[in-house]
Amino acid sequence: AQMMWPPMAAGNSSVQTAQCQELANAAWAFSTAGVREDPLFNELAKKAVRHLSDFKPQELSNIMWAFASNGFFREDFFVASAQTAQSMDLQPQQLA
């Protein structure tokens, strides 16, 4: 059975209007709960890629961790995120 939380369902306006912290928190929450929702993660990643320059270091770290720990891979997201991370003044806890 596929589980999806309706307010953050893929294509839902909640994803489209979400701010960086909300994108990172949603990805983190689903990953921490062990929920793999590729359609939702794709929507979160697409939105994140368009706004990576607005992410704070902790938000970027959280969303990257969430996707990686859940086994979700979207090349454009990880390439752009890595480039963004290299331009940030990251602290050790944000690199773990």
CSV table of C-alpha atoms in Angstrom, one decimal:
chain,number,residue,atom,x,y,z
A,1,ALA,CA,0.0,0.0,0.0
A,2,GLN,CA,1.3,3.4,-0.9
A,3,MET,CA,1.1,6.0,1.8
A,4,MET,CA,1.0,9.7,1.0
A,5,TRP,CA,0.3,12.6,3.3
A,6,PRO,CA,-2.3,14.6,1.3
A,7,PRO,CA,-1.1,18.2,2.2
A,8,MET,CA,2.3,17.4,0.7
A,9,ALA,CA,1.2,15.1,-2.1
A,10,ALA,CA,3.0,15.4,-5.3
A,11,GLY,CA,1.5,18.1,-7.5
A,12,ASN,CA,-0.2,19.6,-4.5
A,13,SER,CA,0.1,23.4,-4.2
A,14,SER,CA,1.7,22.9,-0.7
A,15,VAL,CA,4.9,21.8,-2.4
A,16,GLN,CA,4.7,24.6,-4.9
A,17,THR,CA,4.3,27.3,-2.3
A,18,ALA,CA,6.7,25.8,0.3
A,19,GLN,CA,9.7,27.7,1.4
A,20,CYS,CA,13.2,26.2,1.7
A,21,GLN,CA,12.8,25.2,5.4
A,22,GLU,CA,9.5,23.6,4.6
A,23,LEU,CA,11.0,21.6,1.7
A,24,ALA,CA,13.9,20.4,3.8
A,25,ASN,CA,11.6,19.6,6.8
A,26,ALA,CA,9.2,17.6,4.7
A,27,ALA,CA,11.9,15.6,3.1
A,28,TRP,CA,13.6,15.0,6.4
A,29,ALA,CA,10.3,13.9,8.1
A,30,PHE,CA,9.4,11.5,5.4
A,31,SER,CA,12.9,10.0,5.3
A,32,THR,CA,13.1,9.7,9.1
A,33,ALA,CA,9.8,7.9,9.1
A,34,GLY,CA,11.1,5.5,6.4
A,35,VAL,CA,8.5,6.7,3.9
A,36,ARG,CA,9.7,6.5,0.3
A,37,GLU,CA,7.5,8.6,-1.9
A,38,ASP,CA,9.4,9.1,-5.2
A,39,PRO,CA,6.6,11.3,-6.7
A,40,LEU,CA,6.7,13.6,-3.7
A,41,PHE,CA,10.5,13.6,-3.5
A,42,ASN,CA,10.7,14.5,-7.2
A,43,GLU,CA,8.4,17.5,-6.6
A,44,LEU,CA,10.5,18.6,-3.6
A,45,ALA,CA,13.7,18.2,-5.5
A,46,LYS,CA,12.4,20.1,-8.5
A,47,LYS,CA,11.3,23.0,-6.3
A,48,ALA,CA,14.5,22.9,-4.3
A,49,VAL,CA,16.7,23.1,-7.5
A,50,ARG,CA,15.0,26.3,-8.5
A,51,HIS,CA,15.7,27.9,-5.1
A,52,LEU,CA,19.0,26.4,-3.9
A,53,SER,CA,20.6,29.8,-3.6
A,54,ASP,CA,18.0,30.6,-1.0
A,55,PHE,CA,18.7,27.6,1.2
A,56,LYS,CA,20.5,28.1,4.5
A,57,PRO,CA,23.3,25.7,5.1
A,58,GLN,CA,21.3,23.6,7.6
A,59,GLU,CA,18.3,23.4,5.3
A,60,LEU,CA,20.5,22.2,2.4
A,61,SER,CA,22.3,19.7,4.6
A,62,ASN,CA,18.9,18.3,5.8
A,63,ILE,CA,17.4,17.9,2.4
A,64,MET,CA,20.5,16.3,0.9
A,65,TRP,CA,20.7,13.9,3.9
A,66,ALA,CA,17.0,13.1,3.6
A,67,PHE,CA,17.1,12.1,0.0
A,68,ALA,CA,20.4,10.2,0.3
A,69,SER,CA,19.4,8.3,3.4
A,70,ASN,CA,16.1,7.3,1.7
A,71,GLY,CA,17.9,6.1,-1.4
A,72,PHE,CA,16.3,8.8,-3.6
A,73,PHE,CA,18.5,10.0,-6.4
A,74,ARG,CA,17.8,12.8,-8.8
A,75,GLU,CA,21.0,13.8,-10.6
A,76,ASP,CA,20.1,17.5,-11.3
A,77,PHE,CA,19.3,18.0,-7.6
A,78,PHE,CA,22.5,16.4,-6.3
A,79,VAL,CA,24.8,18.1,-8.8
A,80,ALA,CA,23.3,21.6,-8.2
A,81,SER,CA,23.2,20.9,-4.4
A,82,ALA,CA,26.9,20.0,-4.4
A,83,GLN,CA,27.8,23.1,-6.3
A,84,THR,CA,25.7,25.2,-3.9
A,85,ALA,CA,27.2,23.6,-0.8
A,86,GLN,CA,30.8,24.3,-2.1
A,87,SER,CA,29.9,28.0,-2.2
A,88,MET,CA,28.6,28.0,1.5
A,89,ASP,CA,30.5,28.5,4.7
A,90,LEU,CA,29.5,25.1,6.1
A,91,GLN,CA,30.1,24.0,9.7
A,92,PRO,CA,31.2,20.4,10.5
A,93,GLN,CA,27.7,19.3,11.7
A,94,GLN,CA,26.3,20.4,8.3
A,95,LEU,CA,28.7,18.0,6.5
A,96,ALA,CA,27.8,14.9,8.4
